[in-house]
Amino acid sequence: MWLLWPFVAQGAAFPLGPDAPVYLWWTRIAGAEGLSAVGGRAGAPALALVLQGTLRVSVVAAVAALEISLGVAVGLASAALLRGRTTTAGWVLAGALAGTFAVHLAAGYLANLLEITAFLAAAVALAGGTRRGAWVAAGALAAGGLAHPLFFLLSAVVLLLTAASAWRRHRDEATRVAAAVAGGGSVVGIGLVALLAGPAPLDVDTSRDAFLRRAGLTAELRASYLDRFVHRWTRYVQWVSVPLAVVGIGEADGFVGRFLRAWGVALVAGVAIGLLTGWFPADRVVTFGFVVPILAALGVVRVSRWLGRRRALALAVAAGAVLAMLAGSFIAWNRQEPFLSVDEVRAVTIAGEAVAEVELATPLAFLVNDPDRTVSFLATRAGNVIRAGVPADRIRDVVVVVPAAGDGPASAERRALEELTASDLRRAETVSGTPAVRFVLVPFDPVDRPADAVAIDPSSPVKDLLGQTDPLEPSSAGAIGVSSVLALALLAAVGYGWARIAVPDAVAAAAVAPALGAAALVLVAIALERLGLAIGTTPGAWVVSAAAGGGGYVAWRVLERFAPVRPTPQVDQ
């Protein structure tokens, strides 16, 4: 219910967060042209296509369901990581805090969320201390890498630091961890090469950061990174959780203790490097820091133990700290909203009626402007919404154009945006050999009304949906809620067999099953799609789900028969 709150309370009809429109059009173009059309981050679109086909839901409901179900999977995997290594209250609290912290990635950052889900699943598999667990971990890491290669590198650093810390006294563990990283990395490399076959990814700016990078506005980009970090750090409630995390460092031992300490080191180093160099946004590294809420849960357990028999005080301290951490996540999640509106999507749908009359490959130029001249974020957001809403076979034809500013001086960022978008349009017209058809959608440009452009107001009637099999239409809280529950059930069913291979304890296996199910679906979907299977169709999606889930159950039963592993003893709870 926590993750469903914005949909229920605010009536959100689309997935939340600034990157959600990107995943909508990535999923649609991947379904139409193949996963090569989204390049190296094919994991999340592949998983969305499988959910869409298996559950028979719209692309809007599928992407929203991923935001919710993967957030839940992160919390469950975090709980599984600590089960048997602390008290019942400790591992349950770790799951709750990590799951609520997931709102910072569930707000549209699906590739990052999928990668962290797979990373935690790999850690749980490695914690079992078996070779079969290392194989399962390698597969999970590979799935995460195919969702977000850069976050995979950070995950690899954490695990290699873990292996290095175990090398002197626990060489077998170090070897297993390093082998899992090497195996996962090899599969990521093979997958990225395989994704080169087919239509190339679109070379478009999906965010303001991407535009600033392409325009060479390095100073503005670094300033944007720093500004986001300064203004967002409070929403992570680190002022409460970091001290508790420090207290909790000594609570975990063995592989899990070494893993959490390595993760903490990598987190601090990553934030520092991001702030000092401006190479990447430091706040995004903070959102990778699920180690903080996990260790904070251990810190609460330790503080409660220090207070001993003073149960009332212990309960008050623990409850106060937990409520403070939960409040930060709730406030951040309650403020989230879709970055596309019903009016905007409606305007794009109306434009689609005119697009249907335009010859394929003709550039479709959409003007974007804003009275206050802060256009760069609007331009990239508008491009994502428009590509998400036009028919899938016209996504490549969309070109966003920012017209010249009117009277008054323009900023360097505005001038660069005007020049780059004009260059994009010239290039598109040169490649197609056809002049562009121009559109002005009122929600994205209330300023301009050129005579050679088709002006579209969302209040105009919609004649038809162009015969689309999957038109972009708003969903509802009920549909998104049902889709999310079904998605979580599917991920758990697919992943339970793989979980039992690596995790003897049935409860921990059930907790990590959704995370491993997501990883299995990603790997199987990409592999079968590269072999020619249409994973976006209902039959194709069912084949992927059956192969991913069935393979795990078959492997588990075979291994249990010929090489059973006894459950590891649990601590006194």
Coordinates of C-alpha atoms in Angstrom, one line a residue:
M1 CA 0.0 0.0 0.0
W2 CA 2.9 2.3 0.7
L3 CA 4.1 2.3 -2.9
L4 CA 0.6 2.5 -4.2
W5 CA -0.1 5.7 -2.2
P6 CA 0.3 8.3 -4.9
F7 CA -1.9 6.4 -7.2
V8 CA -4.6 5.9 -4.6
A9 CA -4.4 9.3 -2.9
Q10 CA -3.7 11.5 -5.8
G11 CA -5.3 9.5 -8.6
A12 CA -2.1 9.4 -10.7
A13 CA -3.0 7.9 -14.0
F14 CA 0.5 7.4 -15.3
P15 CA 3.8 6.0 -13.9
L16 CA 5.6 8.4 -11.6
G17 CA 8.8 10.3 -12.0
P18 CA 10.8 12.3 -14.6
D19 CA 12.1 9.2 -16.4
A20 CA 8.8 7.3 -16.6
P21 CA 8.0 8.7 -20.1
V22 CA 11.3 7.5 -21.3
Y23 CA 10.5 3.9 -20.3
L24 CA 7.1 4.2 -21.9
W25 CA 8.5 5.0 -25.3
W26 CA 11.5 2.7 -24.9
T27 CA 9.1 -0.2 -24.2
R28 CA 6.9 0.7 -27.2
I29 CA 9.8 1.0 -29.6
A30 CA 11.4 -2.1 -28.3
G31 CA 8.2 -4.0 -28.9
A32 CA 8.0 -2.6 -32.4
E33 CA 11.6 -2.8 -33.6
G34 CA 13.4 -5.0 -31.1
L35 CA 15.5 -4.5 -28.0
S36 CA 18.5 -3.1 -30.0
A37 CA 16.4 0.1 -30.4
V38 CA 17.0 0.9 -26.7
G39 CA 20.7 -0.2 -26.7
G40 CA 22.6 -1.0 -23.5
R41 CA 19.8 -0.5 -21.1
A42 CA 17.5 -3.2 -22.5
G43 CA 16.7 -4.9 -19.2
A44 CA 13.8 -2.7 -18.0
P45 CA 12.0 -2.4 -21.4
A46 CA 12.4 -6.2 -21.8
L47 CA 10.9 -6.8 -18.4
A48 CA 8.0 -4.4 -19.1
L49 CA 7.3 -6.1 -22.4
V50 CA 7.1 -9.5 -20.6
L51 CA 4.7 -8.1 -17.9
Q52 CA 2.6 -6.4 -20.6
G53 CA 2.2 -9.6 -22.6
T54 CA 1.9 -12.1 -19.7
L55 CA -0.5 -10.1 -17.7
R56 CA -2.4 -8.6 -20.7
V57 CA -2.1 -5.0 -19.4
S58 CA -1.3 -1.7 -21.1
V59 CA 2.2 -0.4 -21.3
V60 CA 1.2 2.4 -18.8
A61 CA 0.1 -0.2 -16.2
A62 CA 3.1 -2.4 -16.9
V63 CA 5.6 0.4 -16.3
A64 CA 3.8 1.6 -13.2
A65 CA 3.6 -2.0 -11.9
L66 CA 7.3 -2.3 -12.3
E67 CA 7.9 0.8 -10.2
I68 CA 5.9 -0.8 -7.4
S69 CA 6.7 -4.4 -7.6
L70 CA 10.5 -3.8 -7.9
G71 CA 10.3 -1.5 -4.9
V72 CA 8.7 -4.3 -2.9
A73 CA 11.3 -6.8 -4.2
V74 CA 14.1 -4.5 -2.9
G75 CA 12.7 -4.6 0.6
L76 CA 12.1 -8.3 0.6
A77 CA 15.6 -9.0 -0.7
S78 CA 17.1 -6.8 2.0
A79 CA 15.2 -8.7 4.6
A80 CA 16.4 -12.0 3.2
L81 CA 20.0 -10.8 3.3
L82 CA 19.8 -10.4 7.1
R83 CA 17.5 -13.3 8.0
G84 CA 19.3 -15.7 10.3
R85 CA 22.0 -13.1 11.0
T86 CA 20.2 -10.9 13.4
T87 CA 16.9 -10.9 15.4
T88 CA 13.6 -11.2 13.7
A89 CA 12.9 -7.5 14.4
G90 CA 16.2 -6.7 12.8
W91 CA 15.7 -8.4 9.5
V92 CA 12.1 -7.3 9.2
L93 CA 13.0 -3.7 10.0
A94 CA 15.8 -3.9 7.4
G95 CA 13.3 -4.9 4.8
A96 CA 10.9 -2.2 5.7
L97 CA 13.5 0.6 5.7
A98 CA 15.1 -0.5 2.5
G99 CA 11.8 -1.0 0.8
T100 CA 10.6 2.5 1.7
F101 CA 13.9 3.9 0.7
A102 CA 13.3 2.4 -2.7
V103 CA 10.8 5.2 -3.4
H104 CA 13.8 7.4 -4.5
L105 CA 14.4 5.0 -7.5
A106 CA 10.8 3.9 -7.9
A107 CA 10.1 7.5 -9.0
G108 CA 10.8 6.6 -12.6
Y109 CA 14.4 5.4 -12.5
L110 CA 13.5 1.8 -13.5
A111 CA 16.9 0.8 -14.8
N112 CA 18.6 1.8 -11.6
L113 CA 15.9 0.1 -9.5
L114 CA 16.1 -3.1 -11.5
E115 CA 19.9 -3.1 -11.1
I116 CA 19.8 -2.6 -7.4
T117 CA 17.2 -5.3 -7.1
A118 CA 19.4 -7.8 -9.0
F119 CA 22.4 -6.7 -6.9
L120 CA 20.7 -7.4 -3.6
A121 CA 19.5 -10.8 -5.0
A122 CA 23.1 -11.6 -5.9
A123 CA 24.3 -10.7 -2.4
V124 CA 21.7 -13.0 -0.9
A125 CA 22.7 -15.9 -3.2
L126 CA 26.4 -15.3 -2.3
A127 CA 25.6 -15.2 1.4
G128 CA 24.8 -18.9 1.3
G129 CA 28.4 -19.7 0.8
T130 CA 27.9 -22.3 -2.0
R131 CA 29.1 -22.7 -5.5
R132 CA 25.5 -23.0 -6.8
G133 CA 24.8 -19.7 -5.0
A134 CA 27.7 -18.1 -6.9
W135 CA 26.2 -19.3 -10.2
V136 CA 22.8 -17.8 -9.3
A137 CA 24.6 -14.6 -8.2
A138 CA 26.4 -14.3 -11.5
G139 CA 23.1 -14.5 -13.4
A140 CA 21.5 -11.9 -11.2
L141 CA 24.5 -9.6 -11.6
A142 CA 24.3 -10.1 -15.4
A143 CA 20.6 -9.1 -15.4
G144 CA 21.4 -6.0 -13.4
G145 CA 24.2 -5.1 -15.8
L146 CA 21.9 -5.4 -18.8
A147 CA 19.5 -3.0 -17.1
H148 CA 22.1 -0.4 -16.1
P149 CA 25.8 -1.1 -17.1
L150 CA 27.2 1.9 -15.1
F151 CA 25.4 0.8 -11.9
F152 CA 26.7 -2.7 -12.6
L153 CA 30.3 -1.3 -12.4
L154 CA 29.5 0.2 -9.0
S155 CA 28.0 -3.1 -7.9
A156 CA 31.1 -4.9 -9.1
V157 CA 33.4 -2.6 -7.1
V158 CA 31.4 -3.4 -4.0
L159 CA 31.7 -7.1 -4.5
L160 CA 35.4 -7.0 -5.4
L161 CA 36.1 -5.0 -2.3
T162 CA 34.2 -7.7 -0.4
A163 CA 36.3 -10.4 -2.0
A164 CA 39.5 -8.5 -1.2
S165 CA 38.6 -8.1 2.5
A166 CA 38.0 -11.9 2.7
W167 CA 41.1 -13.0 0.8
R168 CA 43.5 -13.6 3.7
R169 CA 41.2 -15.6 6.0
H170 CA 38.3 -16.7 3.7
R171 CA 39.9 -17.5 0.4
D172 CA 37.1 -19.7 -0.8
E173 CA 34.5 -17.0 -0.2
A174 CA 36.7 -14.4 -2.0
T175 CA 37.1 -16.8 -5.0
R176 CA 33.3 -17.4 -5.2
V177 CA 32.5 -13.7 -5.1
A178 CA 35.2 -12.8 -7.7
A179 CA 34.0 -15.6 -9.9
A180 CA 30.4 -14.4 -9.7
V181 CA 31.5 -10.9 -10.7
A182 CA 33.5 -12.2 -13.6
G183 CA 30.8 -14.5 -14.7
G184 CA 28.1 -11.8 -14.5
G185 CA 30.4 -9.3 -16.3
S186 CA 31.1 -11.8 -19.1
V187 CA 27.3 -12.3 -19.7
V188 CA 26.8 -8.5 -19.7
G189 CA 29.5 -8.1 -22.3
I190 CA 28.0 -10.9 -24.5
G191 CA 24.5 -9.3 -24.1
L192 CA 25.7 -5.8 -25.0
V193 CA 27.4 -7.2 -28.2
A194 CA 24.2 -9.2 -29.1
L195 CA 22.1 -6.0 -28.7
L196 CA 24.1 -4.4 -31.5
A197 CA 22.3 -6.4 -34.1
G198 CA 19.2 -4.7 -35.4
P199 CA 18.0 -1.1 -35.5
A200 CA 20.3 1.3 -33.7
P201 CA 19.2 3.2 -30.6
L202 CA 17.8 6.7 -31.1
D203 CA 20.4 9.5 -30.6
V204 CA 18.1 11.8 -28.7
D205 CA 18.4 13.7 -25.4
T206 CA 16.2 12.0 -22.8
S207 CA 17.0 14.4 -20.0
R208 CA 18.4 17.9 -19.4
D209 CA 21.6 16.4 -18.3
A210 CA 22.0 14.6 -21.6
F211 CA 21.3 17.9 -23.5
L212 CA 23.9 19.8 -21.4
R213 CA 26.4 17.0 -22.0
R214 CA 25.8 17.0 -25.8
A215 CA 26.0 20.8 -25.9
G216 CA 29.3 20.8 -24.2
L217 CA 28.0 23.0 -21.3
T218 CA 30.2 21.3 -18.7
A219 CA 30.0 24.1 -16.2
E220 CA 26.2 24.2 -16.2
L221 CA 26.1 20.4 -16.0
R222 CA 28.3 20.3 -12.9
A223 CA 26.3 23.1 -11.3
S224 CA 23.1 21.1 -11.9
Y225 CA 24.6 18.1 -10.3
L226 CA 25.7 20.1 -7.2
D227 CA 22.4 21.9 -7.0
R228 CA 20.5 18.6 -7.0
F229 CA 22.7 17.2 -4.3
V230 CA 22.4 20.3 -2.0
H231 CA 18.6 20.5 -2.4
R232 CA 17.8 16.8 -2.2
W233 CA 20.1 15.4 0.5
T234 CA 17.5 16.1 3.2
R235 CA 14.9 13.9 1.6
Y236 CA 17.0 10.8 2.2
V237 CA 16.9 11.5 6.0
Q238 CA 20.6 10.7 6.3
W239 CA 20.8 12.8 9.5
V240 CA 19.0 10.0 11.3
S241 CA 20.0 6.9 9.4
V242 CA 23.7 7.5 8.9
P243 CA 24.5 7.6 12.7
L244 CA 22.4 4.5 13.2
A245 CA 24.2 2.8 10.3
V246 CA 27.5 3.6 11.8
V247 CA 26.3 2.0 15.1
G248 CA 25.1 -1.0 13.1
I249 CA 28.3 -1.7 11.3
G250 CA 29.5 -4.1 14.0
E251 CA 26.3 -6.1 14.1
A252 CA 26.8 -8.2 11.0
D253 CA 29.7 -10.6 10.6
G254 CA 30.8 -13.1 8.0
F255 CA 30.1 -12.4 4.3
V256 CA 27.2 -10.1 5.0
G257 CA 29.3 -7.9 7.4
R258 CA 32.1 -7.7 4.9
F259 CA 29.7 -6.9 2.1
L260 CA 27.9 -4.2 3.9
R261 CA 31.1 -2.5 5.0
A262 CA 32.5 -2.6 1.4
W263 CA 29.2 -1.1 0.2
G264 CA 29.5 1.7 2.7
V265 CA 33.0 2.5 1.6
A266 CA 32.0 2.5 -2.1
L267 CA 29.0 4.7 -1.3
V268 CA 31.1 7.3 0.5
A269 CA 33.8 7.2 -2.1
G270 CA 31.3 7.5 -5.0
V271 CA 29.5 10.5 -3.5
A272 CA 32.9 12.2 -2.8
I273 CA 34.2 11.5 -6.4
G274 CA 30.9 12.8 -7.9
L275 CA 31.0 16.0 -5.9
L276 CA 34.7 16.7 -6.5
T277 CA 34.8 15.9 -10.2
G278 CA 31.3 16.5 -11.5
W279 CA 31.6 13.4 -13.6
F280 CA 28.2 12.1 -12.5
P281 CA 25.4 13.2 -10.2
A282 CA 26.3 12.5 -6.6
D283 CA 22.7 12.3 -5.5
R284 CA 22.2 9.4 -7.8
V285 CA 25.0 7.5 -5.9
V286 CA 23.1 8.3 -2.7
T287 CA 20.0 6.5 -4.1
F288 CA 22.3 3.5 -4.6
G289 CA 23.0 3.5 -0.9
F290 CA 20.5 0.9 0.4
V291 CA 23.3 -0.1 2.7
V292 CA 22.4 2.8 4.9
P293 CA 18.9 1.8 5.8
I294 CA 20.0 -1.9 6.1
L295 CA 22.7 -1.0 8.6
A296 CA 20.4 1.5 10.3
A297 CA 18.1 -1.4 11.1
L298 CA 21.0 -3.2 12.7
G299 CA 21.8 0.0 14.5
V300 CA 18.3 0.1 16.0
V301 CA 18.7 -3.5 17.2
R302 CA 22.1 -2.6 18.8
V303 CA 20.8 0.5 20.6
S304 CA 17.8 -1.5 21.9
R305 CA 20.2 -4.1 23.3
W306 CA 22.4 -1.4 24.9
L307 CA 19.3 -0.1 26.8
G308 CA 18.9 -3.6 28.1
R309 CA 16.0 -4.0 30.5
R310 CA 14.7 -0.4 30.0
R311 CA 12.2 -1.7 27.6
A312 CA 10.0 1.4 27.5
L313 CA 13.0 3.7 26.7
A314 CA 14.3 1.2 24.1
L315 CA 11.0 1.0 22.4
A316 CA 10.7 4.8 22.4
V317 CA 14.2 5.3 20.9
A318 CA 13.7 2.6 18.3
A319 CA 10.2 3.8 17.3
G320 CA 11.3 7.4 17.1
A321 CA 14.3 6.6 14.8
V322 CA 12.3 4.3 12.6
L323 CA 9.4 6.8 12.3
A324 CA 11.9 9.6 11.3
M325 CA 13.4 7.5 8.6
L326 CA 10.0 6.4 7.3
A327 CA 8.7 9.9 7.3
G328 CA 11.4 11.1 5.0
S329 CA 10.6 8.4 2.5
F330 CA 6.9 9.1 2.8
I331 CA 7.3 12.8 2.2
A332 CA 9.5 12.3 -0.8
W333 CA 7.1 9.7 -2.3
N334 CA 4.0 11.7 -1.5
R335 CA 5.4 14.6 -3.6
Q336 CA 5.9 12.4 -6.6
E337 CA 3.7 12.9 -9.6
P338 CA 3.6 11.7 -13.2
F339 CA 5.7 13.8 -15.6
L340 CA 3.1 13.6 -18.3
S341 CA -0.5 14.7 -18.1
V342 CA -3.8 13.6 -19.6
D343 CA -4.0 16.8 -21.6
E344 CA -0.5 16.3 -22.9
V345 CA -1.1 12.7 -24.0
R346 CA -4.4 13.7 -25.5
A347 CA -2.7 16.4 -27.6
V348 CA -0.2 13.9 -28.8
T349 CA -3.0 11.5 -29.7
I350 CA -4.8 14.2 -31.7
A351 CA -1.5 15.0 -33.5
G352 CA -1.3 11.2 -34.3
E353 CA -4.4 11.6 -36.4
A354 CA -2.6 14.1 -38.6
V355 CA 0.6 12.0 -38.4
A356 CA -1.3 9.0 -39.9
E357 CA -1.7 11.0 -43.1
V358 CA 2.0 11.7 -43.3
E359 CA 4.3 9.4 -45.3
L360 CA 6.6 7.2 -43.1
A361 CA 10.1 8.5 -42.4
T362 CA 8.9 12.1 -42.9
P363 CA 10.3 14.2 -40.0
L364 CA 7.7 15.3 -37.5
A365 CA 8.9 18.6 -36.0
F366 CA 7.2 19.5 -32.7
L367 CA 7.8 23.0 -31.5
V368 CA 8.5 23.5 -27.7
N369 CA 8.6 26.8 -26.0
D370 CA 7.9 28.4 -22.7
P371 CA 7.2 32.0 -21.7
D372 CA 9.8 32.1 -18.9
R373 CA 12.5 30.9 -21.3
T374 CA 13.6 27.9 -19.1
V375 CA 13.1 25.5 -21.9
S376 CA 15.8 22.8 -21.6
F377 CA 13.9 20.6 -19.1
L378 CA 10.6 21.2 -20.8
A379 CA 12.1 20.3 -24.3
T380 CA 13.5 17.0 -23.2
R381 CA 10.4 16.1 -21.2
A382 CA 8.2 17.0 -24.2
G383 CA 10.3 14.9 -26.5
N384 CA 9.8 11.9 -24.2
V385 CA 6.1 12.4 -23.8
I386 CA 5.6 12.9 -27.6
R387 CA 7.6 9.8 -28.4
A388 CA 5.6 7.8 -25.8
G389 CA 2.3 8.9 -27.4
V390 CA 2.8 8.7 -31.1
P391 CA 2.4 5.4 -32.9
A392 CA 5.4 3.2 -32.3
D393 CA 6.4 3.2 -36.0
R394 CA 6.7 7.0 -35.9
I395 CA 8.8 7.4 -32.8
R396 CA 12.0 7.7 -34.9
D397 CA 10.5 10.5 -36.9
V398 CA 9.9 12.8 -33.9
V399 CA 12.2 15.9 -33.8
V400 CA 11.8 18.5 -31.0
V401 CA 12.5 22.0 -32.1
V402 CA 13.0 25.0 -29.8
P403 CA 12.3 28.2 -31.8
A404 CA 14.4 31.4 -31.5
A405 CA 13.6 33.4 -28.5
G406 CA 11.7 36.6 -28.9
D407 CA 12.8 40.0 -27.7
G408 CA 15.4 40.2 -25.0
P409 CA 18.7 38.3 -24.4
A410 CA 18.8 34.5 -24.3
S411 CA 21.0 32.5 -21.9
A412 CA 23.8 30.4 -23.3
E413 CA 21.8 27.3 -22.5
R414 CA 18.8 28.6 -24.4
R415 CA 21.0 29.5 -27.4
A416 CA 22.7 26.1 -27.4
L417 CA 19.2 24.4 -27.3
E418 CA 18.0 26.4 -30.2
E419 CA 21.1 25.6 -32.3
L420 CA 21.2 21.9 -31.5
T421 CA 17.5 21.4 -32.2
A422 CA 17.7 23.3 -35.4
S423 CA 20.6 21.1 -36.4
D424 CA 18.7 18.0 -35.5
L425 CA 15.9 19.1 -37.8
R426 CA 18.2 19.9 -40.7
R427 CA 19.9 16.5 -40.3
A428 CA 16.5 14.7 -40.2
E429 CA 15.3 16.4 -43.4
T430 CA 18.6 15.7 -45.1
V431 CA 18.4 12.0 -44.3
S432 CA 14.8 11.6 -45.3
G433 CA 15.0 13.9 -48.3
T434 CA 11.6 15.3 -47.2
P435 CA 10.7 18.6 -45.5
A436 CA 9.3 18.2 -42.0
V437 CA 5.7 18.5 -41.0
R438 CA 5.5 21.0 -38.1
F439 CA 3.2 20.7 -35.1
V440 CA 2.5 22.9 -32.2
L441 CA 1.0 21.2 -29.2
V442 CA -0.5 23.8 -26.9
P443 CA 0.6 22.1 -23.6
F444 CA 4.2 22.2 -24.8
D445 CA 4.2 25.6 -26.6
P446 CA 1.6 28.2 -25.5
V447 CA 3.8 30.9 -27.2
D448 CA 4.2 30.1 -30.9
R449 CA 1.6 29.8 -33.7
P450 CA 3.5 29.7 -37.0
A451 CA 1.4 29.6 -40.1
D452 CA 3.2 26.5 -41.5
A453 CA 2.5 24.4 -38.3
V454 CA -0.5 22.3 -37.3
A455 CA -1.7 23.8 -33.9
I456 CA -3.3 21.3 -31.6
D457 CA -5.3 22.0 -28.5
P458 CA -6.1 19.1 -26.1
S459 CA -9.7 20.3 -25.9
S460 CA -10.2 19.2 -29.5
P461 CA -12.2 16.0 -30.0
V462 CA -10.3 12.8 -30.7
K463 CA -11.6 11.1 -33.8
D464 CA -9.9 7.6 -33.4
L465 CA -6.9 5.9 -32.1
L466 CA -5.4 5.2 -35.5
G467 CA -6.0 1.5 -35.1
Q468 CA -3.2 1.2 -32.6
T469 CA -3.0 -2.1 -30.7
D470 CA -1.5 -0.4 -27.7
P471 CA -2.5 3.3 -27.6
L472 CA -1.1 5.4 -24.8
E473 CA -4.0 6.0 -22.5
P474 CA -4.2 6.9 -18.8
S475 CA -4.7 4.0 -16.4
S476 CA -6.4 4.1 -13.0
A477 CA -5.4 3.4 -9.4
G478 CA -7.4 0.2 -9.4
A479 CA -5.8 -1.1 -12.6
I480 CA -2.3 -0.2 -11.5
G481 CA -2.9 -1.8 -8.1
V482 CA -4.1 -5.0 -9.6
S483 CA -1.3 -5.0 -12.2
S484 CA 1.3 -4.5 -9.4
V485 CA 0.0 -7.4 -7.3
L486 CA 0.0 -9.7 -10.3
A487 CA 3.5 -8.5 -11.4
L488 CA 4.8 -9.2 -7.9
A489 CA 3.2 -12.6 -7.9
L490 CA 4.6 -13.4 -11.3
L491 CA 8.1 -12.4 -10.3
A492 CA 7.9 -14.5 -7.1
A493 CA 6.6 -17.5 -9.0
V494 CA 9.4 -17.3 -11.6
G495 CA 12.1 -16.7 -9.0
Y496 CA 11.3 -19.2 -6.3
G497 CA 13.0 -22.1 -7.9
W498 CA 16.2 -20.1 -8.5
A499 CA 16.0 -18.9 -4.9
R500 CA 15.8 -22.4 -3.5
I501 CA 18.9 -23.3 -5.4
A502 CA 20.9 -20.7 -3.6
V503 CA 19.0 -20.2 -0.3
P504 CA 18.2 -23.3 1.7
D505 CA 15.9 -21.4 4.1
A506 CA 12.4 -21.4 2.7
V507 CA 11.4 -18.1 4.2
A508 CA 14.5 -16.3 2.9
A509 CA 14.1 -17.9 -0.5
A510 CA 10.5 -16.7 -0.7
A511 CA 11.6 -13.2 0.2
V512 CA 14.3 -13.0 -2.4
A513 CA 12.2 -14.8 -5.1
P514 CA 10.8 -11.7 -6.7
A515 CA 14.2 -10.1 -7.2
L516 CA 15.6 -13.3 -8.7
G517 CA 12.4 -13.7 -10.8
A518 CA 13.0 -10.2 -12.3
A519 CA 16.6 -11.2 -13.1
A520 CA 15.6 -14.5 -14.7
L521 CA 12.9 -12.8 -16.8
V522 CA 15.4 -10.2 -18.0
L523 CA 18.0 -12.7 -19.0
V524 CA 15.6 -15.1 -20.7
A525 CA 13.7 -12.3 -22.4
I526 CA 16.8 -10.7 -23.9
A527 CA 18.2 -14.1 -25.0
L528 CA 15.0 -15.3 -26.7
E529 CA 14.3 -11.9 -28.2
R530 CA 17.8 -11.9 -29.8
L531 CA 16.9 -15.3 -31.2
G532 CA 13.8 -13.9 -32.9
L533 CA 11.0 -14.3 -30.3
A534 CA 8.5 -11.4 -30.2
I535 CA 8.5 -11.0 -26.4
G536 CA 6.0 -8.2 -26.5
T537 CA 3.2 -10.5 -27.7
T538 CA 1.2 -12.6 -25.3
P539 CA 2.5 -16.0 -26.6
G540 CA 6.1 -14.7 -26.6
A541 CA 5.8 -13.3 -23.1
W542 CA 4.3 -16.6 -21.8
V543 CA 7.2 -18.5 -23.4
V544 CA 9.7 -16.2 -21.6
S545 CA 7.9 -16.5 -18.3
A546 CA 7.5 -20.3 -18.6
A547 CA 11.2 -20.8 -19.6
A548 CA 12.5 -18.5 -16.9
G549 CA 10.4 -20.0 -14.1
G550 CA 10.4 -23.6 -15.3
G551 CA 14.2 -23.6 -15.7
G552 CA 14.6 -22.6 -12.0
Y553 CA 12.2 -25.3 -10.7
V554 CA 13.8 -28.0 -12.9
A555 CA 17.4 -27.0 -11.8
W556 CA 16.3 -26.9 -8.1
R557 CA 14.8 -30.4 -8.2
V558 CA 17.7 -31.9 -10.1
L559 CA 20.2 -30.3 -7.7
E560 CA 18.2 -31.4 -4.6
R561 CA 18.2 -34.9 -5.8
F562 CA 21.9 -35.3 -6.7
A563 CA 23.6 -32.6 -4.6
P564 CA 21.4 -31.5 -1.7
V565 CA 22.5 -28.6 0.6
R566 CA 21.5 -28.6 4.2
P567 CA 20.0 -25.3 5.6
T568 CA 22.4 -23.2 7.5
P569 CA 21.6 -22.8 11.2
Q570 CA 19.6 -19.7 12.2
V571 CA 20.5 -17.5 15.2
D572 CA 18.3 -17.5 18.2
Q573 CA 15.4 -15.3 17.5

